[in-house]
Coordinates of C-alpha atoms in Angstrom, one line a residue:
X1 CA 0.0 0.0 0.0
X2 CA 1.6 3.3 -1.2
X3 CA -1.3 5.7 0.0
X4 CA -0.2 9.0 1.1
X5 CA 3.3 8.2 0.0
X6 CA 6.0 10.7 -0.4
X7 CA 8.0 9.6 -3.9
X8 CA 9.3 12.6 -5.4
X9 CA 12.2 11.5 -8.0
X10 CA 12.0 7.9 -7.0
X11 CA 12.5 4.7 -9.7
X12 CA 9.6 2.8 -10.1
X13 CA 10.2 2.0 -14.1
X14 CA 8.4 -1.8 -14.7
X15 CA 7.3 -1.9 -11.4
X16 CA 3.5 -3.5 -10.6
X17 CA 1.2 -1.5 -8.0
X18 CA -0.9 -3.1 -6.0
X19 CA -4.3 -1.7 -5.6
X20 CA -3.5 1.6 -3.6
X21 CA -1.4 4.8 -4.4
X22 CA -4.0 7.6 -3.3
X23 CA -2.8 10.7 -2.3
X24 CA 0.8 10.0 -3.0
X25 CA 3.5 12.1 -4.2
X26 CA 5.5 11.0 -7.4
X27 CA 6.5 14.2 -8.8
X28 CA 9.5 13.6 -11.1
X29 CA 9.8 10.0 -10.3
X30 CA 10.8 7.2 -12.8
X31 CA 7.5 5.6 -13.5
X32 CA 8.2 4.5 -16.9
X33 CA 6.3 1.1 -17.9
X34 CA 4.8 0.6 -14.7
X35 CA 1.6 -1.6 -14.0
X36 CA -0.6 0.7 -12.6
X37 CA -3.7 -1.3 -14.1
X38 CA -7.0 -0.8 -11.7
X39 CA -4.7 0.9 -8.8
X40 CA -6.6 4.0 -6.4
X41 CA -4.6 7.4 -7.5
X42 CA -7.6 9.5 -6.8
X43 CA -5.6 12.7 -5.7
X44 CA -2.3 11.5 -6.9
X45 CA 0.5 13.8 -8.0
X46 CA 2.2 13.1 -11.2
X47 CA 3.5 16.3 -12.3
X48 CA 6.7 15.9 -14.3
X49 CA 6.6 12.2 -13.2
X50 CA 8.0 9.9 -16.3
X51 CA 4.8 7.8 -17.1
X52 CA 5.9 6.8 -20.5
X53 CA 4.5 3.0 -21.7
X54 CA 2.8 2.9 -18.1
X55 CA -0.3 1.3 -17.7
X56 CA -3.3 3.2 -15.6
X57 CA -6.2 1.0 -17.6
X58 CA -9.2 0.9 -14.7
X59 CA -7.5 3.0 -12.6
X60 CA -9.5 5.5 -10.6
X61 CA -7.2 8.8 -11.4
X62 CA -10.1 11.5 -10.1
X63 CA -8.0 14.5 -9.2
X64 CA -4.6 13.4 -10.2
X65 CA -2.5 15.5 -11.5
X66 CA -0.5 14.8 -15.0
X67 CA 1.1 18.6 -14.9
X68 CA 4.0 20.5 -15.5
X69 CA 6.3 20.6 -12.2
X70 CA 7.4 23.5 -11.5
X71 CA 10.5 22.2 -9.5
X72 CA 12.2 20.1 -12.6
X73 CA 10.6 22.3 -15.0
X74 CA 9.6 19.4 -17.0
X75 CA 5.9 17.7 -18.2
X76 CA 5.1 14.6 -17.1
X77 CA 5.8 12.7 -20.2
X78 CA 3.0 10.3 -20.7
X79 CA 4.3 8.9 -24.4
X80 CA 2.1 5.8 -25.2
X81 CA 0.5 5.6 -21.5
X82 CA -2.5 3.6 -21.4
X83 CA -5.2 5.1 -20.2
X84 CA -7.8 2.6 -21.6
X85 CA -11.0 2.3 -18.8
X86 CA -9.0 5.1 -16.5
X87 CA -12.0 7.1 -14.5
X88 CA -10.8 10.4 -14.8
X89 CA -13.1 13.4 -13.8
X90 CA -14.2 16.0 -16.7
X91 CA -11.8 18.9 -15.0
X92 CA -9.0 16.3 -15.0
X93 CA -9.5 15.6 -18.7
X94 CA -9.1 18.9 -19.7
X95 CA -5.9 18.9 -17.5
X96 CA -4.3 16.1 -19.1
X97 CA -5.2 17.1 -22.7
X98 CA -3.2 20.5 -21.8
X99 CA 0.4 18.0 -21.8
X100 CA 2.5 18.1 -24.6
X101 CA 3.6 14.9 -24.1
X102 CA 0.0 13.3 -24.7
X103 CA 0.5 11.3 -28.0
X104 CA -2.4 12.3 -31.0
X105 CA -4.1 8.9 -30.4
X106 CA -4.8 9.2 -26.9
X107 CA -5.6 12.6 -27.5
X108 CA -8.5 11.4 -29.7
X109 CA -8.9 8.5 -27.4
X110 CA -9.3 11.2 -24.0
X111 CA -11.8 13.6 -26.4
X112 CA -9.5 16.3 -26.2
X113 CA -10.1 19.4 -28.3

């Protein structure tokens, strides 16, 4: 259980969540191909976070962030994440559709604008 966890910059690349992360803190960490399939991130800060080739399908992800931070003045780069199933709230959409880093499919696949 990783709930409330403070992660900022940590190395989680491949690693497999089990089914609790709310409320944690993995600004700039190293999340890249990570099983995050069906895992709780409601409130869960990604900002600048490396998410690429992750997996968040069924995850709950209602007020995560997937920002700019401001600290490594960097995106979090969400190349080919999955986000197939993720609840994500309307506000939260928008958010995510605002990252550079969002390839054209899941752009399309999110409905963003």
């Amino acid at each position: 259980v990783l709930s409330g966890v403070k992660a900022r910059g940590a190395n989680f690349s491949g690693a497999t969540f089990g089914p609790e992360a709310s409320r944690a803190d993995f600004r700039g960490a190293n999340l890249s191909g990570a099983n995050l399939i069906s895992v709780n991130l409601y409130q869960t800060l990604f900002n600048g976070a490396d998410l690429s080739g992750a997996d968040l399908s069924g995850a709950l992800a209602t007020g995560t962030t997937f920002g700019f931070d401001t600290q490594s003045q960097t995106w979090t780069n969400l190349a080919g994440t999955i986000f197939e199933d993720t609840l994500l709230s309307s506000s939260g959409v928008k958010s995510l559709c605002l990252n550079p880093t969002l390839l054209e499919d899941d752009r399309d696949l999110l409905g963003c604008q």
